[in-house]
Amino acid sequence: MDESRKIKVKKSNGEEAEAEVLLCFELEKTGKRYILYTFNEVDDRDMETIHASVLNEDKNGYQLDQIPEDEWKEVKEVMREIIRNEE
């Protein structure tokens, strides 16, 4: 994958790591942009772990914020659609 699909993410422990961007999208219902990304980690079922965040732009660049609970249903539906299309 080309470098333009990589981002640097500061994890909750303060460590900075490179992540691969899977998808950026906007939900009409919320008017917000979201990003799906991975650190290429796999869980105990050998499934790739995908992270999701709200993508906010400010004067310093981009900030990834936690998705509010009431928006998760719509974001999960986008994630399910990606999985269905990959099968």
Coordinates of C-alpha atoms in Angstrom, one line a residue:
M1 CA 0.0 0.0 0.0
D2 CA 1.3 3.5 -0.8
E3 CA 2.5 5.8 2.0
S4 CA -0.5 8.2 1.5
R5 CA -2.7 5.6 3.1
K6 CA -0.6 5.6 6.3
I7 CA -1.2 7.9 9.3
K8 CA 0.6 8.5 12.6
V9 CA -1.7 7.9 15.5
K10 CA -1.0 8.6 19.2
K11 CA -2.4 5.7 21.2
S12 CA -4.0 6.1 24.6
N13 CA -0.7 5.1 26.2
G14 CA 1.0 8.0 24.6
E15 CA 2.9 5.9 22.1
E16 CA 2.9 7.0 18.5
A17 CA 2.3 4.3 15.9
E18 CA 1.8 4.1 12.2
A19 CA -1.7 2.9 11.1
E20 CA -3.1 1.9 7.7
V21 CA -6.1 3.9 6.6
L22 CA -8.9 1.6 5.5
L23 CA -11.7 4.2 4.8
C24 CA -12.7 7.7 5.5
F25 CA -16.4 8.6 5.1
E26 CA -19.0 11.1 6.2
L27 CA -22.4 10.2 7.6
E28 CA -25.2 12.5 6.4
K29 CA -27.2 11.9 9.5
T30 CA -24.4 13.3 11.8
G31 CA -22.6 15.6 9.4
K32 CA -19.3 14.2 10.8
R33 CA -16.4 12.5 9.1
Y34 CA -15.1 9.1 10.4
I35 CA -12.0 7.1 9.8
L36 CA -11.4 3.4 9.9
Y37 CA -7.8 2.3 10.4
T38 CA -5.7 -0.7 11.5
F39 CA -2.3 -1.3 13.1
N40 CA -2.4 -4.8 11.4
E41 CA -3.1 -6.5 14.7
V42 CA -5.1 -9.7 14.9
D43 CA -7.2 -10.9 17.7
D44 CA -7.4 -14.4 19.2
R45 CA -9.8 -15.5 16.4
D46 CA -7.2 -14.4 13.8
M47 CA -9.4 -11.5 12.8
E48 CA -7.8 -8.1 11.9
T49 CA -8.6 -5.4 14.5
I50 CA -10.1 -2.3 13.0
H51 CA -10.2 1.0 14.9
A52 CA -12.8 3.7 14.3
S53 CA -12.7 7.4 15.2
V54 CA -14.4 10.7 14.5
L55 CA -12.0 12.6 12.2
N56 CA -11.9 16.3 13.1
E57 CA -9.8 18.9 11.4
D58 CA -8.3 21.8 13.3
K59 CA -5.6 24.4 12.8
N60 CA -2.9 21.9 13.7
G61 CA -4.1 19.2 11.3
Y62 CA -6.4 16.3 12.2
Q63 CA -7.5 14.9 15.5
L64 CA -9.1 11.5 16.1
D65 CA -11.8 11.6 18.7
Q66 CA -13.9 8.9 20.3
I67 CA -17.2 8.1 18.6
P68 CA -20.2 9.0 20.8
E69 CA -22.3 6.0 21.8
D70 CA -25.4 7.2 19.9
E71 CA -23.4 7.3 16.6
W72 CA -21.9 3.8 16.9
K73 CA -24.9 2.0 15.2
E74 CA -24.4 3.9 11.9
V75 CA -20.6 3.5 12.0
K76 CA -20.9 -0.3 12.7
E77 CA -23.2 -0.6 9.7
V78 CA -20.5 0.9 7.4
M79 CA -18.0 -1.5 8.9
R80 CA -20.3 -4.5 8.3
E81 CA -20.8 -3.3 4.7
I82 CA -17.0 -3.3 4.2
I83 CA -16.7 -6.8 5.5
R84 CA -19.6 -8.1 3.3
N85 CA -17.9 -6.5 0.2
E86 CA -14.6 -8.2 1.1
E87 CA -16.0 -11.7 1.2

